[in-house]
Short mmCIF file of C-alpha atoms in Angstrom, two decimals:
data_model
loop_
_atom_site.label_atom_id
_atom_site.label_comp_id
_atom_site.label_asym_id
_atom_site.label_seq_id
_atom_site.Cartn_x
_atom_site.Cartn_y
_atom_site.Cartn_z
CA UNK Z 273 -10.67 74.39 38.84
CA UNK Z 274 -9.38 70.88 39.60
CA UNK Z 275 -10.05 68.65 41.52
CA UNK Z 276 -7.47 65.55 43.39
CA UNK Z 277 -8.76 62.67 44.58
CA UNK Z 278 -5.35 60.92 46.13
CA UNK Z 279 -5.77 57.20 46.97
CA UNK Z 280 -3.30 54.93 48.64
CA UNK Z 281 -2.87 51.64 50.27
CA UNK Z 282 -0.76 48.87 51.99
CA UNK Z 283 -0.63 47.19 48.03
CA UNK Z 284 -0.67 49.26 44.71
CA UNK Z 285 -4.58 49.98 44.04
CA UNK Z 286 -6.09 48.23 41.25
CA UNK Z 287 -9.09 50.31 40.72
CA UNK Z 288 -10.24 54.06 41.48
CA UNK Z 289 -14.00 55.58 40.69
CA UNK Z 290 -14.90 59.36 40.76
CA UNK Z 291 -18.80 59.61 41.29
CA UNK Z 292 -19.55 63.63 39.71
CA UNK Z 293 -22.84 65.44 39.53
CA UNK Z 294 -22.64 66.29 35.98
CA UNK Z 295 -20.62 63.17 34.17
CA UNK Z 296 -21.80 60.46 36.29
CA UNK Z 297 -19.39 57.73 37.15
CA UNK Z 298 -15.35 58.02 35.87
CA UNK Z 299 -12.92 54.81 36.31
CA UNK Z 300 -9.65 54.18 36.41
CA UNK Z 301 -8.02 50.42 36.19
CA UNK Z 302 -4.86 48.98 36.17
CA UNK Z 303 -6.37 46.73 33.90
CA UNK Z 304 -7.72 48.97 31.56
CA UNK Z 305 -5.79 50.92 28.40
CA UNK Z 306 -9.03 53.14 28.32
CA UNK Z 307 -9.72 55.31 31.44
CA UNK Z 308 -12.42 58.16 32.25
CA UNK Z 309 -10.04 59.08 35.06
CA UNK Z 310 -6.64 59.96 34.82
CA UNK Z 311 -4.17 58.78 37.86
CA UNK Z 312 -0.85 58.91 38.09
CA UNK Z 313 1.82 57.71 40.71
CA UNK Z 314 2.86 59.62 43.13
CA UNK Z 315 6.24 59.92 44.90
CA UNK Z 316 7.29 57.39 42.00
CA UNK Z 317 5.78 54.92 44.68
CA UNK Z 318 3.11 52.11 42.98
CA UNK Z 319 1.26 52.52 46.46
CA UNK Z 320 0.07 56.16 46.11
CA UNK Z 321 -1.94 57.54 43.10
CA UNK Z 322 -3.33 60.87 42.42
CA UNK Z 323 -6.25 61.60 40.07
CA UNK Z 324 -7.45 64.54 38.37
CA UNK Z 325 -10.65 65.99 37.67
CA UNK Z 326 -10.97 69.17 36.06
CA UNK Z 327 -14.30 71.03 36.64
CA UNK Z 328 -15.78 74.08 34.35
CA UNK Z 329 -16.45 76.62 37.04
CA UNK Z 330 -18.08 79.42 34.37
CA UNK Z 331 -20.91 77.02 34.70
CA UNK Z 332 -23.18 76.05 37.76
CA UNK Z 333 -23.78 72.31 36.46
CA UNK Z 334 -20.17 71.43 38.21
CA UNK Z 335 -21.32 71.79 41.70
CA UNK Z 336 -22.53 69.12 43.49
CA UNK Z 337 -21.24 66.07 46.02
CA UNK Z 338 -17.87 64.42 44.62
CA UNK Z 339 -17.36 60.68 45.78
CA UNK Z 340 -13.73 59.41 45.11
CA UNK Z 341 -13.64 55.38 46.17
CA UNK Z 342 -10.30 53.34 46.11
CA UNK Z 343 -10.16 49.48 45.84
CA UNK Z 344 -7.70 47.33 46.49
CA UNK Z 345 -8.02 42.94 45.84
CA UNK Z 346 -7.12 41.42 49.00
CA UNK Z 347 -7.36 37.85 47.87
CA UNK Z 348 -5.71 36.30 50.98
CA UNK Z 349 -8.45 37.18 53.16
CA UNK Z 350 -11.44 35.59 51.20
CA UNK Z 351 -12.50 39.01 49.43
CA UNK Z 352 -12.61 39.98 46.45
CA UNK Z 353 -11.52 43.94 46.91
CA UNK Z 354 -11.69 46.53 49.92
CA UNK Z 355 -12.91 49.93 49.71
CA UNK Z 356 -12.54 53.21 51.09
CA UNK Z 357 -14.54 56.36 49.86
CA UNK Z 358 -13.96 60.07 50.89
CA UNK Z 359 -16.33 63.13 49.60
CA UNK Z 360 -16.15 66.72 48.61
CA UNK Z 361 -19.23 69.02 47.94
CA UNK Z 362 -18.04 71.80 45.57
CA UNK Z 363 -20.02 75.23 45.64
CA UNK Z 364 -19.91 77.45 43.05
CA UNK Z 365 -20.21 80.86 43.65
CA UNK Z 366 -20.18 84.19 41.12
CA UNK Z 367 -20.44 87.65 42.93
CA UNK Z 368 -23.38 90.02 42.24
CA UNK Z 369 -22.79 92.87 40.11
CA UNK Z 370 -25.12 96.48 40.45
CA UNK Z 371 -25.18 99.11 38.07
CA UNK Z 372 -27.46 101.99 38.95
CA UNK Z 373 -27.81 104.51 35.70
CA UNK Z 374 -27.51 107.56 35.59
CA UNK Z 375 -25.25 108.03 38.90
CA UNK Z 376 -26.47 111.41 39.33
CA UNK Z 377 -29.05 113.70 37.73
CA UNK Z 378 -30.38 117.38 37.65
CA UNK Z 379 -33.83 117.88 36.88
CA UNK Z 380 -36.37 120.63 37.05
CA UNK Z 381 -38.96 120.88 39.29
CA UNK Z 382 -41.94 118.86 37.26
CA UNK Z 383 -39.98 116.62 35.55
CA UNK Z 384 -40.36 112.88 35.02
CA UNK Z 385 -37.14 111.17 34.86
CA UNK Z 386 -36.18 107.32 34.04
CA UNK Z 387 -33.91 105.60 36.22
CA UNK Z 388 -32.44 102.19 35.21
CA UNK Z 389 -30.75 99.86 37.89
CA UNK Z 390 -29.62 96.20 37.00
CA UNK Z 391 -27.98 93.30 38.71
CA UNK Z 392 -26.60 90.63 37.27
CA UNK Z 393 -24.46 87.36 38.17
CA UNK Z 394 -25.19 84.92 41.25
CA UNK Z 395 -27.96 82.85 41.39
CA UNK Z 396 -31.55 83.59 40.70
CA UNK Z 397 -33.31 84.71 41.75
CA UNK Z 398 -32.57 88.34 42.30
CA UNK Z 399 -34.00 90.70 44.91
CA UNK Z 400 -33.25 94.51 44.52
CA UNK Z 401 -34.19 97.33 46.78
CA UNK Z 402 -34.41 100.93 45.42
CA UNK Z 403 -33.96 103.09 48.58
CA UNK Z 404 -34.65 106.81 47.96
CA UNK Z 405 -34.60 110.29 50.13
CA UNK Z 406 -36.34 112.81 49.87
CA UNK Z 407 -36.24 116.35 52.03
CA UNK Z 408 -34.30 114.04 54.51
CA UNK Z 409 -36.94 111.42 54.56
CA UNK Z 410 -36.31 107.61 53.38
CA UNK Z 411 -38.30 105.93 51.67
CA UNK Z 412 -38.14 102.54 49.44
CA UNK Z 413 -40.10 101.16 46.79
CA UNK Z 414 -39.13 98.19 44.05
CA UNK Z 415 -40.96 97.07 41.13
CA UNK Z 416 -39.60 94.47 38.86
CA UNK Z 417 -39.62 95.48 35.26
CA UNK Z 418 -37.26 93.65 33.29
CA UNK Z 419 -36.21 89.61 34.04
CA UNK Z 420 -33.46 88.02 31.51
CA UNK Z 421 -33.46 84.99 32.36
CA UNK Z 422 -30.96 83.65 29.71
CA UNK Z 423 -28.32 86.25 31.07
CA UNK Z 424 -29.61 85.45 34.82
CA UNK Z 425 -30.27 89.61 34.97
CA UNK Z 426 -33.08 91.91 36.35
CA UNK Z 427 -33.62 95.54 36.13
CA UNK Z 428 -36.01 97.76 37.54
#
């Protein structure tokens, strides 16, 4: 996913910081060779510049408030720079996945029988309800067996 943090101005801006959760502070400078932000023009006009952050959504460290300031000097008014700051808070979402094994099953009457049923992805933690009928009647029950936390996965 990527980000644009577009900054413009009545002069060309001389300076541009990103504020991230997860890498800290990244600059840009007219002055500088050496950027942690890349900007580039826009509309071929010195006035407008976009810059580009690219963000590793297969990971929840990514999410988080985004600050994006632009400065501009302004030397004829007895300051150094002006400022303007806008923000984006990027949520990162993965969708819950169920597997209940076997589907179906046949048994005798008398028999014990092992049911497995997993989720996996989203956040943790998990919360699973085992529903089950019986002669018409509902009933529910959960116990939590099995917690991978590595793999952010529980089955019961």
């Amino acid at each position: 996913y990527q980000i644009t943090c577009r900054v413009e101005g009545a002069k060309a801006p001389h300076k541009v910081t990103l504020v991230t959760p997860s890498s800290g502070t990244l600059t840009w400078s007219s002055a500088s060779s050496s950027n942690s932000l890349q900007c580039k023009t826009v509309d071929n006009s010195e006035n407008k510049l976009n810059c580009l952050r690219s963000i590793n959504t297969n990971q929840y460290q990514g999410e988080g408030k985004y600050t994006c300031t632009g400065y501009n000097y302004l030397p004829n008014l007895g300051t150094p720079e002006k400022s303007s700051s806008s923000n984006l808070t990027l949520v990162i979402t993965k969708d819950v996945m169920v597997d209940f094994t076997p589907s179906s099953k046949e048994i005798e009457y008398g028999q014990s029988v092992s049911l497995r049923c997993s989720a996996e992805g989203g956040r943790a933690p998990h919360f699973l309800s085992v529903n089950h009928e019986k002669g018409g009647e509902g009933g529910k029950g959960v116990s939590l067996v099995e917690y991978d936390k590595e793999n952010n996965k529980i089955s019961v």
